């Protein structure tokens, strides 16, 4: 009895040559990706990199431009604060309330710590929060920022020299029966060892 032979119509599936060809194709793809990166055609970002949504980016740009005009350092987005600010904006929309405290009564500072902006291991930890909502033209990043700057308490948060970190969250939904309401939360903080 003769051993059976299998004909491989697809050379990539051949047990001997298929693996070699697959490795060659994989190597070529990796080299092409590397060439795109070095040419600047594609940018590499760490897995934890944040992408602010356009209205969030606009609000942060206004905050940082104002801080710069006052000789203050710019705020940098920190993942834990971004999570906290987005979660709070979304919770206010979905639970139909407006407050610095979470729906269950948790303070904003406790929320920041719970969502990762830890105070343990730091000799100083401070934070402030601005929240706002609006509809139509009063819901843009510029309108919200302008309202904050005309309010002494909100303005103080934006212009606090010690703050270095921030998160900007925006959510849109129905609030008190009105649809299309936009909520913004700006969490600013600083900590040092």
PDB file of C-alpha atoms in Angstrom:
ATOM      1  CA  UNK A   1       0.000   0.000   0.000  1.00  0.00           C
ATOM      2  CA  UNK A   2       1.392   3.367  -1.002  1.00  0.00           C
ATOM      3  CA  UNK A   3       1.214   6.361   1.315  1.00  0.00           C
ATOM      4  CA  UNK A   4      -1.305   8.936   0.200  1.00  0.00           C
ATOM      5  CA  UNK A   5      -0.137  12.302  -1.018  1.00  0.00           C
ATOM      6  CA  UNK A   6      -2.046  15.505  -0.498  1.00  0.00           C
ATOM      7  CA  UNK A   7      -1.921  18.155  -3.152  1.00  0.00           C
ATOM      8  CA  UNK A   8      -1.862  21.693  -1.719  1.00  0.00           C
ATOM      9  CA  UNK A   9      -3.511  24.062  -4.127  1.00  0.00           C
ATOM     10  CA  UNK A  10      -2.849  26.926  -1.691  1.00  0.00           C
ATOM     11  CA  UNK A  11       0.932  27.107  -1.101  1.00  0.00           C
ATOM     12  CA  UNK A  12       0.369  29.038   2.140  1.00  0.00           C
ATOM     13  CA  UNK A  13      -1.315  25.955   3.600  1.00  0.00           C
ATOM     14  CA  UNK A  14       1.508  23.594   2.682  1.00  0.00           C
ATOM     15  CA  UNK A  15       2.992  22.254   5.931  1.00  0.00           C
ATOM     16  CA  UNK A  16       6.613  23.031   4.936  1.00  0.00           C
ATOM     17  CA  UNK A  17       6.542  26.024   2.613  1.00  0.00           C
ATOM     18  CA  UNK A  18       3.371  27.620   4.004  1.00  0.00           C
ATOM     19  CA  UNK A  19       4.935  28.517   7.345  1.00  0.00           C
ATOM     20  CA  UNK A  20       7.963  30.081   5.692  1.00  0.00           C
ATOM     21  CA  UNK A  21       5.799  32.135   3.329  1.00  0.00           C
ATOM     22  CA  UNK A  22       3.505  33.198   6.171  1.00  0.00           C
ATOM     23  CA  UNK A  23       6.523  34.383   8.162  1.00  0.00           C
ATOM     24  CA  UNK A  24       7.808  36.295   5.118  1.00  0.00           C
ATOM     25  CA  UNK A  25       4.429  38.011   4.670  1.00  0.00           C
ATOM     26  CA  UNK A  26       4.291  38.870   8.365  1.00  0.00           C
ATOM     27  CA  UNK A  27       7.810  40.298   8.258  1.00  0.00           C
ATOM     28  CA  UNK A  28       6.940  42.376   5.186  1.00  0.00           C
ATOM     29  CA  UNK A  29       3.844  43.753   6.921  1.00  0.00           C
ATOM     30  CA  UNK A  30       5.861  44.680   9.996  1.00  0.00           C
ATOM     31  CA  UNK A  31       8.520  46.404   7.893  1.00  0.00           C
ATOM     32  CA  UNK A  32       5.852  48.358   6.020  1.00  0.00           C
ATOM     33  CA  UNK A  33       4.238  49.437   9.302  1.00  0.00           C
ATOM     34  CA  UNK A  34       7.631  50.522  10.604  1.00  0.00           C
ATOM     35  CA  UNK A  35       8.268  52.548   7.451  1.00  0.00           C
ATOM     36  CA  UNK A  36       4.901  54.291   7.849  1.00  0.00           C
ATOM     37  CA  UNK A  37       5.691  55.123  11.475  1.00  0.00           C
ATOM     38  CA  UNK A  38       9.127  56.509  10.693  1.00  0.00           C
ATOM     39  CA  UNK A  39       7.754  58.511   7.763  1.00  0.00           C
ATOM     40  CA  UNK A  40       5.126  60.030  10.035  1.00  0.00           C
ATOM     41  CA  UNK A  41       2.241  58.573   8.031  1.00  0.00           C
ATOM     42  CA  UNK A  42       0.911  56.822  11.127  1.00  0.00           C
ATOM     43  CA  UNK A  43       1.446  57.847  14.730  1.00  0.00           C
ATOM     44  CA  UNK A  44       1.997  55.322  17.472  1.00  0.00           C
ATOM     45  CA  UNK A  45       0.080  55.864  20.682  1.00  0.00           C
ATOM     46  CA  UNK A  46       0.376  53.938  23.911  1.00  0.00           C
ATOM     47  CA  UNK A  47      -2.586  51.710  24.721  1.00  0.00           C
ATOM     48  CA  UNK A  48      -3.540  54.010  27.610  1.00  0.00           C
ATOM     49  CA  UNK A  49      -3.494  57.161  25.453  1.00  0.00           C
ATOM     50  CA  UNK A  50      -6.548  59.338  25.740  1.00  0.00           C
ATOM     51  CA  UNK A  51      -8.519  60.794  22.934  1.00  0.00           C
ATOM     52  CA  UNK A  52     -10.549  63.794  23.932  1.00  0.00           C
ATOM     53  CA  UNK A  53     -13.711  64.376  21.966  1.00  0.00           C
ATOM     54  CA  UNK A  54     -13.792  67.630  19.994  1.00  0.00           C
ATOM     55  CA  UNK A  55     -15.920  69.645  22.490  1.00  0.00           C
ATOM     56  CA  UNK A  56     -13.734  68.398  25.364  1.00  0.00           C
ATOM     57  CA  UNK A  57     -10.600  69.391  23.435  1.00  0.00           C
ATOM     58  CA  UNK A  58     -12.062  72.846  22.741  1.00  0.00           C
ATOM     59  CA  UNK A  59     -12.900  73.413  26.387  1.00  0.00           C
ATOM     60  CA  UNK A  60      -9.423  72.341  27.498  1.00  0.00           C
ATOM     61  CA  UNK A  61      -7.843  74.638  24.893  1.00  0.00           C
ATOM     62  CA  UNK A  62      -9.827  77.593  26.296  1.00  0.00           C
ATOM     63  CA  UNK A  63      -8.837  76.672  29.861  1.00  0.00           C
ATOM     64  CA  UNK A  64      -5.153  76.334  28.971  1.00  0.00           C
ATOM     65  CA  UNK A  65      -5.091  79.555  26.907  1.00  0.00           C
ATOM     66  CA  UNK A  66      -6.551  81.438  29.866  1.00  0.00           C
ATOM     67  CA  UNK A  67      -4.112  79.825  32.292  1.00  0.00           C
ATOM     68  CA  UNK A  68      -1.235  80.780  29.982  1.00  0.00           C
ATOM     69  CA  UNK A  69      -2.491  84.389  29.811  1.00  0.00           C
ATOM     70  CA  UNK A  70      -2.371  84.442  33.625  1.00  0.00           C
ATOM     71  CA  UNK A  71       1.157  82.982  33.747  1.00  0.00           C
ATOM     72  CA  UNK A  72      -0.051  79.576  34.948  1.00  0.00           C
ATOM     73  CA  UNK A  73       1.102  76.158  33.759  1.00  0.00           C
ATOM     74  CA  UNK A  74      -1.125  74.296  31.334  1.00  0.00           C
ATOM     75  CA  UNK A  75      -3.232  71.414  32.572  1.00  0.00           C
ATOM     76  CA  UNK A  76      -2.496  67.940  31.253  1.00  0.00           C
ATOM     77  CA  UNK A  77      -5.157  65.290  30.841  1.00  0.00           C
ATOM     78  CA  UNK A  78      -4.794  62.351  33.221  1.00  0.00           C
ATOM     79  CA  UNK A  79      -6.682  59.126  32.482  1.00  0.00           C
ATOM     80  CA  UNK A  80      -8.198  58.734  35.952  1.00  0.00           C
ATOM     81  CA  UNK A  81      -9.514  62.312  35.970  1.00  0.00           C
ATOM     82  CA  UNK A  82     -10.836  61.904  32.438  1.00  0.00           C
ATOM     83  CA  UNK A  83     -12.721  58.775  33.493  1.00  0.00           C
ATOM     84  CA  UNK A  84     -14.118  60.593  36.533  1.00  0.00           C
ATOM     85  CA  UNK A  85     -15.258  63.676  34.616  1.00  0.00           C
ATOM     86  CA  UNK A  86     -16.866  61.683  31.807  1.00  0.00           C
ATOM     87  CA  UNK A  87     -18.564  59.326  34.249  1.00  0.00           C
ATOM     88  CA  UNK A  88     -19.961  62.239  36.249  1.00  0.00           C
ATOM     89  CA  UNK A  89     -21.321  64.079  33.201  1.00  0.00           C
ATOM     90  CA  UNK A  90     -22.953  60.874  31.977  1.00  0.00           C
ATOM     91  CA  UNK A  91     -24.376  60.066  35.405  1.00  0.00           C
ATOM     92  CA  UNK A  92     -25.957  63.521  35.728  1.00  0.00           C
ATOM     93  CA  UNK A  93     -27.663  63.074  32.341  1.00  0.00           C
ATOM     94  CA  UNK A  94     -28.834  59.513  32.926  1.00  0.00           C
ATOM     95  CA  UNK A  95     -29.954  60.051  36.538  1.00  0.00           C
ATOM     96  CA  UNK A  96     -31.547  63.439  35.797  1.00  0.00           C
ATOM     97  CA  UNK A  97     -29.786  65.490  38.481  1.00  0.00           C
ATOM     98  CA  UNK A  98     -27.183  68.272  38.759  1.00  0.00           C
ATOM     99  CA  UNK A  99     -24.663  68.242  41.609  1.00  0.00           C
ATOM    100  CA  UNK A 100     -20.962  67.942  42.408  1.00  0.00           C
ATOM    101  CA  UNK A 101     -21.827  64.876  44.479  1.00  0.00           C
ATOM    102  CA  UNK A 102     -22.496  61.575  42.759  1.00  0.00           C
ATOM    103  CA  UNK A 103     -26.084  60.336  42.602  1.00  0.00           C
ATOM    104  CA  UNK A 104     -25.469  58.130  45.669  1.00  0.00           C
ATOM    105  CA  UNK A 105     -24.067  61.085  47.658  1.00  0.00           C
ATOM    106  CA  UNK A 106     -20.357  60.386  47.128  1.00  0.00           C
ATOM    107  CA  UNK A 107     -18.292  63.610  47.122  1.00  0.00           C
ATOM    108  CA  UNK A 108     -16.435  64.610  43.977  1.00  0.00           C
ATOM    109  CA  UNK A 109     -13.096  64.100  45.766  1.00  0.00           C
ATOM    110  CA  UNK A 110     -14.056  60.553  46.778  1.00  0.00           C
ATOM    111  CA  UNK A 111     -15.130  59.896  43.172  1.00  0.00           C
ATOM    112  CA  UNK A 112     -11.741  61.049  41.855  1.00  0.00           C
ATOM    113  CA  UNK A 113      -9.922  58.739  44.270  1.00  0.00           C
ATOM    114  CA  UNK A 114     -12.257  55.800  43.542  1.00  0.00           C
ATOM    115  CA  UNK A 115     -11.695  56.190  39.799  1.00  0.00           C
ATOM    116  CA  UNK A 116      -7.924  56.191  40.141  1.00  0.00           C
ATOM    117  CA  UNK A 117      -6.598  59.635  41.087  1.00  0.00           C
ATOM    118  CA  UNK A 118      -5.159  58.263  44.321  1.00  0.00           C
ATOM    119  CA  UNK A 119      -4.089  60.285  47.316  1.00  0.00           C
ATOM    120  CA  UNK A 120      -2.297  57.419  49.100  1.00  0.00           C
ATOM    121  CA  UNK A 121       1.466  57.805  48.911  1.00  0.00           C
ATOM    122  CA  UNK A 122       1.321  61.565  48.273  1.00  0.00           C
ATOM    123  CA  UNK A 123       2.117  64.241  50.843  1.00  0.00           C
ATOM    124  CA  UNK A 124      -0.333  66.683  49.250  1.00  0.00           C
ATOM    125  CA  UNK A 125      -3.478  66.159  47.191  1.00  0.00           C
ATOM    126  CA  UNK A 126      -5.923  68.841  46.096  1.00  0.00           C
ATOM    127  CA  UNK A 127      -8.768  69.016  43.588  1.00  0.00           C
ATOM    128  CA  UNK A 128     -11.530  71.254  42.305  1.00  0.00           C
ATOM    129  CA  UNK A 129     -14.463  70.654  40.002  1.00  0.00           C
ATOM    130  CA  UNK A 130     -16.560  72.793  37.664  1.00  0.00           C
ATOM    131  CA  UNK A 131     -19.848  71.483  36.277  1.00  0.00           C
ATOM    132  CA  UNK A 132     -22.326  73.090  33.913  1.00  0.00           C
ATOM    133  CA  UNK A 133     -25.079  72.262  31.480  1.00  0.00           C
ATOM    134  CA  UNK A 134     -26.771  74.034  28.615  1.00  0.00           C
ATOM    135  CA  UNK A 135     -28.825  73.639  25.455  1.00  0.00           C
ATOM    136  CA  UNK A 136     -28.425  75.049  21.970  1.00  0.00           C
ATOM    137  CA  UNK A 137     -25.824  77.798  21.724  1.00  0.00           C
ATOM    138  CA  UNK A 138     -25.432  77.734  25.531  1.00  0.00           C
ATOM    139  CA  UNK A 139     -24.107  74.168  25.337  1.00  0.00           C
ATOM    140  CA  UNK A 140     -20.919  74.842  23.372  1.00  0.00           C
ATOM    141  CA  UNK A 141     -17.501  74.620  24.981  1.00  0.00           C
ATOM    142  CA  UNK A 142     -17.061  78.378  24.515  1.00  0.00           C
ATOM    143  CA  UNK A 143     -20.411  79.229  26.146  1.00  0.00           C
ATOM    144  CA  UNK A 144     -19.762  76.924  29.102  1.00  0.00           C
ATOM    145  CA  UNK A 145     -16.241  78.319  29.545  1.00  0.00           C
ATOM    146  CA  UNK A 146     -17.504  81.905  29.382  1.00  0.00           C
ATOM    147  CA  UNK A 147     -20.118  81.176  32.054  1.00  0.00           C
ATOM    148  CA  UNK A 148     -17.475  79.615  34.297  1.00  0.00           C
ATOM    149  CA  UNK A 149     -15.161  82.592  33.909  1.00  0.00           C
ATOM    150  CA  UNK A 150     -18.006  84.932  34.990  1.00  0.00           C
ATOM    151  CA  UNK A 151     -18.561  82.913  38.165  1.00  0.00           C
ATOM    152  CA  UNK A 152     -16.001  83.572  40.943  1.00  0.00           C
ATOM    153  CA  UNK A 153     -16.021  79.984  42.259  1.00  0.00           C
ATOM    154  CA  UNK A 154     -15.673  78.372  38.840  1.00  0.00           C
ATOM    155  CA  UNK A 155     -13.064  80.901  37.766  1.00  0.00           C
ATOM    156  CA  UNK A 156     -11.044  80.093  40.900  1.00  0.00           C
ATOM    157  CA  UNK A 157     -10.914  76.392  39.918  1.00  0.00           C
ATOM    158  CA  UNK A 158      -9.676  77.228  36.414  1.00  0.00           C
ATOM    159  CA  UNK A 159      -7.043  79.670  37.687  1.00  0.00           C
ATOM    160  CA  UNK A 160      -5.706  77.716  40.680  1.00  0.00           C
ATOM    161  CA  UNK A 161      -1.932  77.765  40.310  1.00  0.00           C
ATOM    162  CA  UNK A 162      -1.367  74.410  42.024  1.00  0.00           C
ATOM    163  CA  UNK A 163      -3.462  72.390  39.582  1.00  0.00           C
ATOM    164  CA  UNK A 164      -1.484  70.457  36.981  1.00  0.00           C
ATOM    165  CA  UNK A 165      -3.788  67.563  36.039  1.00  0.00           C
ATOM    166  CA  UNK A 166      -7.293  67.506  34.640  1.00  0.00           C
ATOM    167  CA  UNK A 167     -10.106  65.566  33.077  1.00  0.00           C
ATOM    168  CA  UNK A 168     -12.826  67.004  30.848  1.00  0.00           C
ATOM    169  CA  UNK A 169     -16.077  65.115  30.419  1.00  0.00           C
ATOM    170  CA  UNK A 170     -19.080  65.830  28.245  1.00  0.00           C
ATOM    171  CA  UNK A 171     -22.375  64.005  27.912  1.00  0.00           C
ATOM    172  CA  UNK A 172     -25.550  64.796  26.000  1.00  0.00           C
ATOM    173  CA  UNK A 173     -29.074  63.659  26.763  1.00  0.00           C
ATOM    174  CA  UNK A 174     -32.442  64.544  28.228  1.00  0.00           C
ATOM    175  CA  UNK A 175     -32.495  66.495  31.485  1.00  0.00           C
ATOM    176  CA  UNK A 176     -35.710  67.385  33.315  1.00  0.00           C
ATOM    177  CA  UNK A 177     -37.716  66.561  30.191  1.00  0.00           C
ATOM    178  CA  UNK A 178     -35.603  68.695  27.838  1.00  0.00           C
ATOM    179  CA  UNK A 179     -33.715  66.805  25.134  1.00  0.00           C
ATOM    180  CA  UNK A 180     -30.352  67.847  23.726  1.00  0.00           C
ATOM    181  CA  UNK A 181     -28.958  69.047  27.061  1.00  0.00           C
ATOM    182  CA  UNK A 182     -25.147  68.966  27.246  1.00  0.00           C
ATOM    183  CA  UNK A 183     -23.311  68.501  30.546  1.00  0.00           C
ATOM    184  CA  UNK A 184     -19.646  69.378  31.054  1.00  0.00           C
ATOM    185  CA  UNK A 185     -17.470  68.395  34.003  1.00  0.00           C
ATOM    186  CA  UNK A 186     -13.958  69.776  34.491  1.00  0.00           C
ATOM    187  CA  UNK A 187     -11.936  68.055  37.220  1.00  0.00           C
ATOM    188  CA  UNK A 188      -8.649  69.775  38.091  1.00  0.00           C
ATOM    189  CA  UNK A 189      -6.149  68.418  40.592  1.00  0.00           C
ATOM    190  CA  UNK A 190      -2.585  68.227  41.805  1.00  0.00           C
ATOM    191  CA  UNK A 191      -0.626  65.904  44.030  1.00  0.00           C
ATOM    192  CA  UNK A 192       2.980  65.673  45.109  1.00  0.00           C
ATOM    193  CA  UNK A 193       5.165  63.188  46.967  1.00  0.00           C
TER     194      UNK A 193
END
